[in-house]
Coordinates of C-alpha atoms in Angstrom, one line a residue:
M1 CA 109.9 120.8 113.7
I2 CA 106.8 118.6 113.9
S3 CA 104.6 121.6 114.8
N4 CA 105.2 122.8 111.2
L5 CA 103.9 119.5 109.7
V6 CA 101.6 120.2 106.8
F7 CA 99.3 117.5 105.5
K8 CA 99.5 118.3 101.8
N9 CA 98.6 114.8 100.6
T10 CA 95.0 114.4 99.6
V11 CA 94.8 110.8 100.6
L12 CA 95.8 111.7 104.2
F13 CA 93.5 114.7 104.2
S14 CA 90.5 112.7 103.0
V15 CA 91.0 110.0 105.6
L16 CA 91.2 112.6 108.3
L17 CA 88.2 114.4 107.0
I18 CA 86.0 111.2 107.0
V19 CA 87.1 110.4 110.6
S20 CA 86.6 113.9 111.8
C21 CA 83.2 114.6 110.1
G22 CA 80.7 115.5 112.8
A23 CA 83.3 115.3 115.5
S24 CA 85.9 118.0 115.0
Q25 CA 87.5 117.6 118.4
K26 CA 87.9 113.9 117.8
G27 CA 89.5 114.6 114.4
E28 CA 91.9 117.0 116.0
G29 CA 92.9 114.4 118.5
K30 CA 93.5 111.9 115.7
R31 CA 95.7 114.4 113.8
E32 CA 97.7 115.0 117.0
K33 CA 98.3 111.3 117.4
E34 CA 99.5 110.9 113.8
K35 CA 101.9 113.8 114.3
E36 CA 103.1 112.2 117.5
A37 CA 103.7 108.9 115.7
I38 CA 105.7 110.7 113.0
A39 CA 107.6 112.6 115.7
E40 CA 108.4 109.4 117.6
N41 CA 109.8 107.7 114.6
T42 CA 111.7 110.8 113.5
T43 CA 113.2 111.1 116.9
S44 CA 114.4 107.5 116.8
G45 CA 116.2 108.2 113.5
I46 CA 114.3 105.6 111.5
Q47 CA 113.9 106.4 107.9
T48 CA 111.8 104.3 105.6
G49 CA 112.9 103.2 102.2
A50 CA 110.7 105.9 100.6
E51 CA 112.6 108.5 102.7
N52 CA 115.9 107.0 101.5
Y53 CA 115.2 108.7 98.2
S54 CA 118.7 109.4 97.1
A55 CA 119.1 105.6 96.6
Y56 CA 116.2 105.3 94.1
L57 CA 115.5 108.6 92.4
P58 CA 118.5 108.1 90.0
L59 CA 117.1 104.7 89.1
L60 CA 113.8 106.2 88.0
K61 CA 115.2 109.1 86.0
D62 CA 114.0 109.1 82.4
K63 CA 112.0 105.9 83.0
K64 CA 108.3 105.2 82.6
V65 CA 107.2 104.2 86.1
G66 CA 104.3 102.3 87.6
I67 CA 103.8 102.2 91.3
V68 CA 102.1 99.8 93.7
T69 CA 101.0 101.8 96.7
N70 CA 98.1 103.1 98.9
Q71 CA 97.6 105.6 101.7
T72 CA 100.5 104.0 103.7
G73 CA 103.0 105.0 101.0
V74 CA 104.0 108.2 102.7
L75 CA 107.3 109.9 103.5
N76 CA 108.5 112.9 105.5
Y77 CA 110.2 115.4 103.3
Y78 CA 111.7 118.8 103.7
S79 CA 110.3 121.3 101.2
S80 CA 112.3 124.2 99.7
E81 CA 110.9 126.3 102.6
E82 CA 112.6 123.9 105.1
T83 CA 109.1 122.8 106.1
Q84 CA 108.6 119.2 106.9
V85 CA 105.7 117.8 104.9
N86 CA 104.0 114.4 104.8
L87 CA 103.7 113.3 101.2
N88 CA 102.2 110.3 99.4
I89 CA 104.9 108.6 97.3
V90 CA 103.0 109.3 94.1
D91 CA 102.9 113.1 94.8
F92 CA 106.6 113.0 95.8
L93 CA 107.7 111.3 92.6
L94 CA 105.6 113.6 90.5
A95 CA 107.1 116.6 92.3
K96 CA 110.6 115.2 91.5
K97 CA 109.6 115.1 87.8
I98 CA 109.4 111.3 87.7
N99 CA 107.3 110.0 84.8
V100 CA 104.7 108.0 86.8
Q101 CA 102.3 106.3 84.4
K102 CA 100.0 104.1 86.5
I103 CA 99.0 103.4 90.1
F104 CA 98.4 99.8 91.2
A105 CA 96.3 99.5 94.3
P106 CA 96.0 96.4 96.7
E107 CA 93.2 95.3 99.0
H108 CA 91.4 98.4 100.5
G109 CA 92.2 100.4 97.4
F110 CA 94.6 103.3 96.7
R111 CA 93.0 105.5 99.4
G112 CA 92.7 102.6 101.8
T113 CA 88.9 103.1 102.4
A114 CA 87.5 99.7 101.2
D115 CA 86.3 97.1 103.6
A116 CA 88.3 93.9 104.0
G117 CA 87.5 91.6 101.2
E118 CA 85.4 94.3 99.4
H119 CA 85.7 94.3 95.6
V120 CA 87.8 97.2 94.4
V121 CA 87.4 98.5 90.9
D122 CA 89.8 100.3 88.6
G123 CA 89.5 104.1 88.3
K124 CA 91.4 107.3 88.2
D125 CA 93.1 109.4 90.9
T126 CA 91.1 112.6 91.2
K127 CA 94.2 114.6 92.1
T128 CA 96.7 113.5 89.6
G129 CA 94.5 112.0 86.9
L130 CA 96.6 108.9 86.9
P131 CA 94.9 105.6 86.1
I132 CA 94.4 103.3 89.1
I133 CA 94.4 99.5 88.5
S134 CA 93.1 97.3 91.3
L135 CA 95.2 94.3 92.4
Y136 CA 92.3 92.8 94.4
G137 CA 89.3 90.7 93.4
D138 CA 89.6 89.1 90.0
N139 CA 92.8 90.9 89.0
K140 CA 95.4 90.1 91.7
K141 CA 98.3 89.9 89.3
P142 CA 99.1 92.7 86.9
K143 CA 98.4 91.6 83.3
P144 CA 100.9 92.1 80.5
E145 CA 98.7 94.7 78.9
Q146 CA 98.5 96.6 82.2
L147 CA 102.3 96.8 82.2
T148 CA 102.6 97.9 78.6
G149 CA 104.8 101.0 78.4
I150 CA 106.2 100.7 81.9
D151 CA 110.0 100.4 82.3
I152 CA 110.2 99.9 86.0
L153 CA 107.7 99.2 88.9
V154 CA 107.9 100.6 92.4
F155 CA 106.4 98.8 95.4
D156 CA 105.6 100.9 98.5
L157 CA 103.2 99.4 101.0
Q158 CA 103.2 99.2 104.8
D159 CA 103.0 95.6 106.0
V160 CA 102.2 94.5 109.6
G161 CA 104.2 91.2 109.6
A162 CA 101.3 88.7 109.5
R163 CA 101.1 85.9 106.9
F164 CA 97.4 86.6 106.2
Y165 CA 97.8 90.3 105.7
T166 CA 97.4 90.3 102.0
F167 CA 99.9 93.0 101.0
I168 CA 102.6 90.3 100.9
S169 CA 100.4 88.2 98.6
S170 CA 100.1 91.2 96.3
L171 CA 103.9 91.4 96.5
H172 CA 104.2 87.8 95.3
Y173 CA 102.0 88.4 92.2
V174 CA 103.7 91.7 91.4
M175 CA 107.1 90.0 91.5
E176 CA 105.8 87.2 89.3
S177 CA 104.4 89.6 86.7
C178 CA 107.6 91.6 86.7
A179 CA 109.6 88.4 86.1
E180 CA 107.4 87.3 83.3
N181 CA 107.4 90.7 81.6
N182 CA 111.1 91.5 82.2
I183 CA 110.4 94.6 84.3
Q184 CA 112.6 95.6 87.2
L185 CA 110.9 96.0 90.6
I186 CA 112.1 98.4 93.3
V187 CA 110.7 97.7 96.7
L188 CA 110.8 100.7 99.1
D189 CA 111.2 99.0 102.4
R190 CA 109.3 99.9 105.6
P191 CA 109.7 98.7 109.2
N192 CA 107.7 95.8 110.4
P193 CA 105.8 96.9 113.6
N194 CA 105.9 93.3 114.7
G195 CA 109.4 92.7 113.4
S196 CA 110.8 91.0 116.4
I197 CA 108.1 88.3 116.5
V198 CA 108.5 84.9 114.7
D199 CA 105.7 82.6 115.8
G200 CA 102.8 80.3 114.8
P201 CA 102.3 77.3 112.7
I202 CA 104.0 77.0 109.3
L203 CA 101.5 77.1 106.4
E204 CA 101.1 73.6 104.8
K205 CA 101.1 73.7 101.0
E206 CA 97.6 72.2 100.6
F207 CA 96.1 75.3 102.4
T208 CA 97.7 77.9 100.1
S209 CA 95.4 80.8 99.4
F210 CA 95.5 84.6 99.0
V211 CA 95.6 84.8 102.8
G212 CA 98.6 82.5 103.0
M213 CA 100.8 81.8 99.9
H214 CA 104.1 80.5 101.3
P215 CA 105.4 78.0 104.0
I216 CA 106.0 80.6 106.7
P217 CA 104.6 81.1 110.2
I218 CA 101.7 83.4 111.0
L219 CA 104.2 86.0 112.3
H220 CA 107.2 86.0 110.1
G221 CA 109.4 88.8 111.6
M222 CA 110.5 90.3 108.3
T223 CA 110.2 93.6 106.5
I224 CA 108.4 93.5 103.1
G225 CA 111.8 94.0 101.5
E226 CA 113.4 91.1 103.2
Y227 CA 110.3 89.0 102.4
A228 CA 110.7 90.0 98.7
Q229 CA 114.2 88.6 98.8
M230 CA 112.9 85.4 100.3
I231 CA 110.3 85.0 97.6
N232 CA 113.1 85.3 95.0
G233 CA 115.7 83.3 96.9
E234 CA 113.4 80.3 97.6
K235 CA 112.1 80.3 94.1
W236 CA 108.4 80.6 95.1
L237 CA 107.4 82.4 91.9
K238 CA 105.6 80.4 89.2
N239 CA 108.0 78.2 87.2
E240 CA 110.7 79.2 89.7
A241 CA 111.1 82.5 87.9
K242 CA 113.3 85.2 89.4
C243 CA 112.3 88.9 89.6
K244 CA 114.8 91.6 88.9
L245 CA 114.6 93.0 92.4
I246 CA 116.1 96.0 94.1
V247 CA 115.3 96.7 97.8
I248 CA 115.8 100.2 99.0
P249 CA 116.5 99.7 102.7
C250 CA 115.3 101.6 105.7
L251 CA 117.9 103.6 107.6
N252 CA 118.7 103.4 111.3
Y253 CA 116.3 100.5 111.8
K254 CA 116.5 97.1 113.6
H255 CA 113.9 94.5 114.0
D256 CA 113.5 95.0 117.8
M257 CA 112.9 98.7 117.5
F258 CA 109.4 100.1 118.3
Y259 CA 107.8 101.6 115.2
S260 CA 104.6 103.5 115.3
L261 CA 102.8 103.7 112.0
P262 CA 102.0 107.3 111.0
M263 CA 99.0 106.0 108.9
K264 CA 96.4 103.3 109.4
P265 CA 97.6 100.4 107.2
S266 CA 93.9 99.5 106.6
P267 CA 90.5 100.7 107.8
N268 CA 90.2 98.3 110.7
L269 CA 93.7 98.7 112.2
P270 CA 93.4 102.1 113.8
N271 CA 96.4 102.2 116.2
D272 CA 99.5 100.5 117.5
Q273 CA 97.5 98.3 119.9
A274 CA 95.3 96.9 117.1
I275 CA 98.4 96.2 115.0
N276 CA 100.2 94.4 117.8
L277 CA 97.1 92.2 118.5
Y278 CA 96.1 91.7 114.9
A279 CA 97.7 88.4 114.2
S280 CA 96.4 86.8 117.4
L281 CA 92.8 88.2 117.1
C282 CA 92.6 87.7 113.3
L283 CA 92.2 83.9 114.0
F284 CA 88.7 84.9 115.3
E285 CA 87.8 85.8 111.7
G286 CA 87.6 82.0 111.1
T287 CA 85.0 81.6 114.0
N288 CA 81.7 83.0 115.0
V289 CA 83.4 85.7 117.2
S290 CA 83.6 89.3 116.3
V291 CA 86.9 91.2 116.5
G292 CA 85.1 94.6 116.9
R293 CA 84.5 95.5 113.2
G294 CA 81.7 98.0 113.4
T295 CA 83.1 99.6 116.6
E296 CA 85.9 102.0 117.3
K297 CA 88.0 99.3 118.9
Q298 CA 88.7 97.0 115.9
F299 CA 91.1 94.2 116.7
Q300 CA 91.3 95.3 120.3
I301 CA 88.1 93.6 121.5
Y302 CA 86.4 90.3 120.8
G303 CA 82.9 89.0 121.6
S304 CA 79.7 87.3 120.3
P305 CA 76.1 86.8 121.4
F306 CA 77.1 83.2 122.2
L307 CA 79.6 84.0 124.9
P308 CA 78.6 84.3 128.6
K309 CA 77.2 87.6 129.8
S310 CA 80.0 89.6 131.3
E311 CA 80.8 93.2 132.4
F312 CA 82.1 94.0 128.9
S313 CA 79.8 94.1 125.9
F314 CA 79.5 95.9 122.6
T315 CA 77.1 96.3 119.7
P316 CA 78.6 96.5 116.2
I317 CA 77.0 99.0 113.8
P318 CA 78.0 100.0 110.2
N319 CA 80.9 102.4 110.1
F320 CA 84.0 103.4 108.1
G321 CA 85.6 100.1 107.1
A322 CA 82.7 97.8 108.0
K323 CA 79.5 98.4 106.1
E324 CA 78.0 95.1 107.2
P325 CA 79.8 94.1 110.4
L326 CA 79.3 90.6 111.9
Y327 CA 76.4 90.8 114.5
K328 CA 75.2 94.2 113.3
N329 CA 73.0 95.7 115.9
Q330 CA 73.4 92.6 118.2
L331 CA 74.7 92.7 121.7
C332 CA 78.0 90.9 122.0
Y333 CA 79.8 89.8 125.2
G334 CA 83.5 89.3 125.4
E335 CA 86.7 90.9 126.4
D336 CA 88.2 94.4 126.1
L337 CA 92.0 94.3 125.3
T338 CA 92.5 97.9 124.6
K339 CA 94.7 98.1 127.8
A340 CA 96.3 94.7 127.4
S341 CA 100.0 94.4 127.6
K342 CA 101.8 94.3 124.3
V343 CA 102.2 90.7 123.0
S344 CA 105.5 89.3 121.9
K345 CA 104.1 86.0 120.5
L346 CA 101.1 84.6 118.7
E347 CA 98.7 84.7 121.7
L348 CA 96.3 81.7 121.8
K349 CA 94.7 82.2 125.2
W350 CA 91.8 84.3 124.0
I351 CA 90.7 82.0 121.2
I352 CA 91.0 79.0 123.5
K353 CA 89.0 80.8 126.2
A354 CA 86.3 81.8 123.8
Y355 CA 86.0 78.3 122.4
N356 CA 85.7 76.8 125.9
E357 CA 83.0 79.3 126.9
T358 CA 80.9 79.4 123.7
S359 CA 77.4 78.1 124.0
D360 CA 77.5 75.8 120.9
K361 CA 81.0 74.6 120.1
T362 CA 79.9 72.9 116.9
K363 CA 79.2 76.4 115.4
F364 CA 82.4 78.0 116.6
F365 CA 84.8 77.4 113.7
N366 CA 84.1 78.0 110.0
P367 CA 86.2 76.8 107.0
F368 CA 88.1 80.1 106.9
F369 CA 89.9 79.3 110.1
T370 CA 92.0 76.6 108.4
K371 CA 93.1 79.1 105.7
L372 CA 94.1 81.6 108.4
A373 CA 95.9 79.0 110.5
G374 CA 97.5 77.4 107.4
T375 CA 96.9 73.9 108.8
K376 CA 94.0 71.8 110.1
K377 CA 96.0 70.9 113.2
L378 CA 95.3 74.1 115.2
Q379 CA 91.5 73.7 115.1
Q380 CA 91.9 70.0 116.0
Q381 CA 94.2 70.9 118.9
I382 CA 91.8 73.5 120.3
E383 CA 88.8 71.2 120.0
D384 CA 90.8 68.4 121.7
G385 CA 91.6 70.6 124.6
T386 CA 95.3 70.6 123.9
S387 CA 97.1 73.1 126.2
D388 CA 98.7 76.3 124.9
V389 CA 102.1 75.0 125.9
D390 CA 101.7 71.7 124.0
I391 CA 100.3 73.5 120.9
R392 CA 103.4 75.6 120.9
K393 CA 105.6 72.6 121.2
S394 CA 104.1 71.3 117.9
W395 CA 105.4 74.4 116.1
E396 CA 109.0 74.2 117.4
K397 CA 110.6 72.2 114.6
G398 CA 108.9 74.2 111.8
L399 CA 109.9 77.5 113.5
R400 CA 113.5 76.4 113.9
E401 CA 113.8 75.5 110.2
F402 CA 112.1 78.8 109.1
K403 CA 114.5 80.9 111.2
V404 CA 117.4 79.3 109.5
M405 CA 115.9 80.1 106.1
R406 CA 114.9 83.6 107.2
K407 CA 118.4 84.5 108.4
K408 CA 119.7 84.4 104.8
Y409 CA 117.4 87.2 103.7
L410 CA 117.6 89.6 106.7
I411 CA 118.8 93.1 106.0
Y412 CA 118.5 94.5 109.6
N413 CA 120.3 92.3 112.1

């Protein structure tokens, strides 16, 4: 079945073409891995909300539809020739004669090619001619005029389960705008690849930012549909507004199931290992340590010129997803985690080790660390030499309270 897979979607094709340019064998290997990921999830019986289309297509009939999505909004679909194809949700809806009016794109853009934090501009999809409105940079929340003429909004993005992964921040603003403009929102749910992990410090209100909007731990253990229900239920929207929300659930999914993403959720999360290590290693983004941007092992290695010389080293250079990587063309020493065991918690040992070994501790942290951690305490604890065990003890009360709240909104028990 999978051998008949045809990549009809231009978004997927363009990503593969970029990666394979000048290295066709490497490109073929990548395509095979993506096919294997789709096959693995298909074999397990997991269907995403997008693939549960009988539940939402009737809701979109005769409606003017806007959609928040990117390259991760894909679904496996059997064509009339009984061939399994991998389609972007926009192409699928258009094929089903749904009146799609606009595409809203989050961080990294509709095609998922922009660097982290890079300004994404509005534009037009070259395949469909549909207007694309960026929800990153100065326009994080859809404006009333951008929603004019839209009856219903669809949200289909692949999250990775970390508080600072900004797709859930985009979700908040989309829900808020829908509530204010009386537009119904349909969230097509997707599995959380870190769905069994609930860990880390709870965000404190004074450190609210686009990389942390709500009082949740770093790893929240929820799907994006469950999280949408929490935003509504806890009245986190402006003026305690409530969004008219429908969540289209995944089928045959539970939180403890392994789920391999068929598409990179963003340019610097290339595989399952990076996605699993992301929350733990992303804390380094608030330090003077590189997480491998500008290499082929993003979020699977760490290092800097200020760590002791070791057997492992790397030199970041500009590449797809990192035009100006930290320590460009500089030799960095650190640790290779590409073969590390899968983590089942927020792992602190690497950042504690790097802090203890760095040559100038006064330059290790930068202000972004507090935004990522959601609290000043974590930096203080590391600087004070507090043990991993004792740091975790300081999270226990907050995590217990969060789990009680979280339980109210879970769909997949």
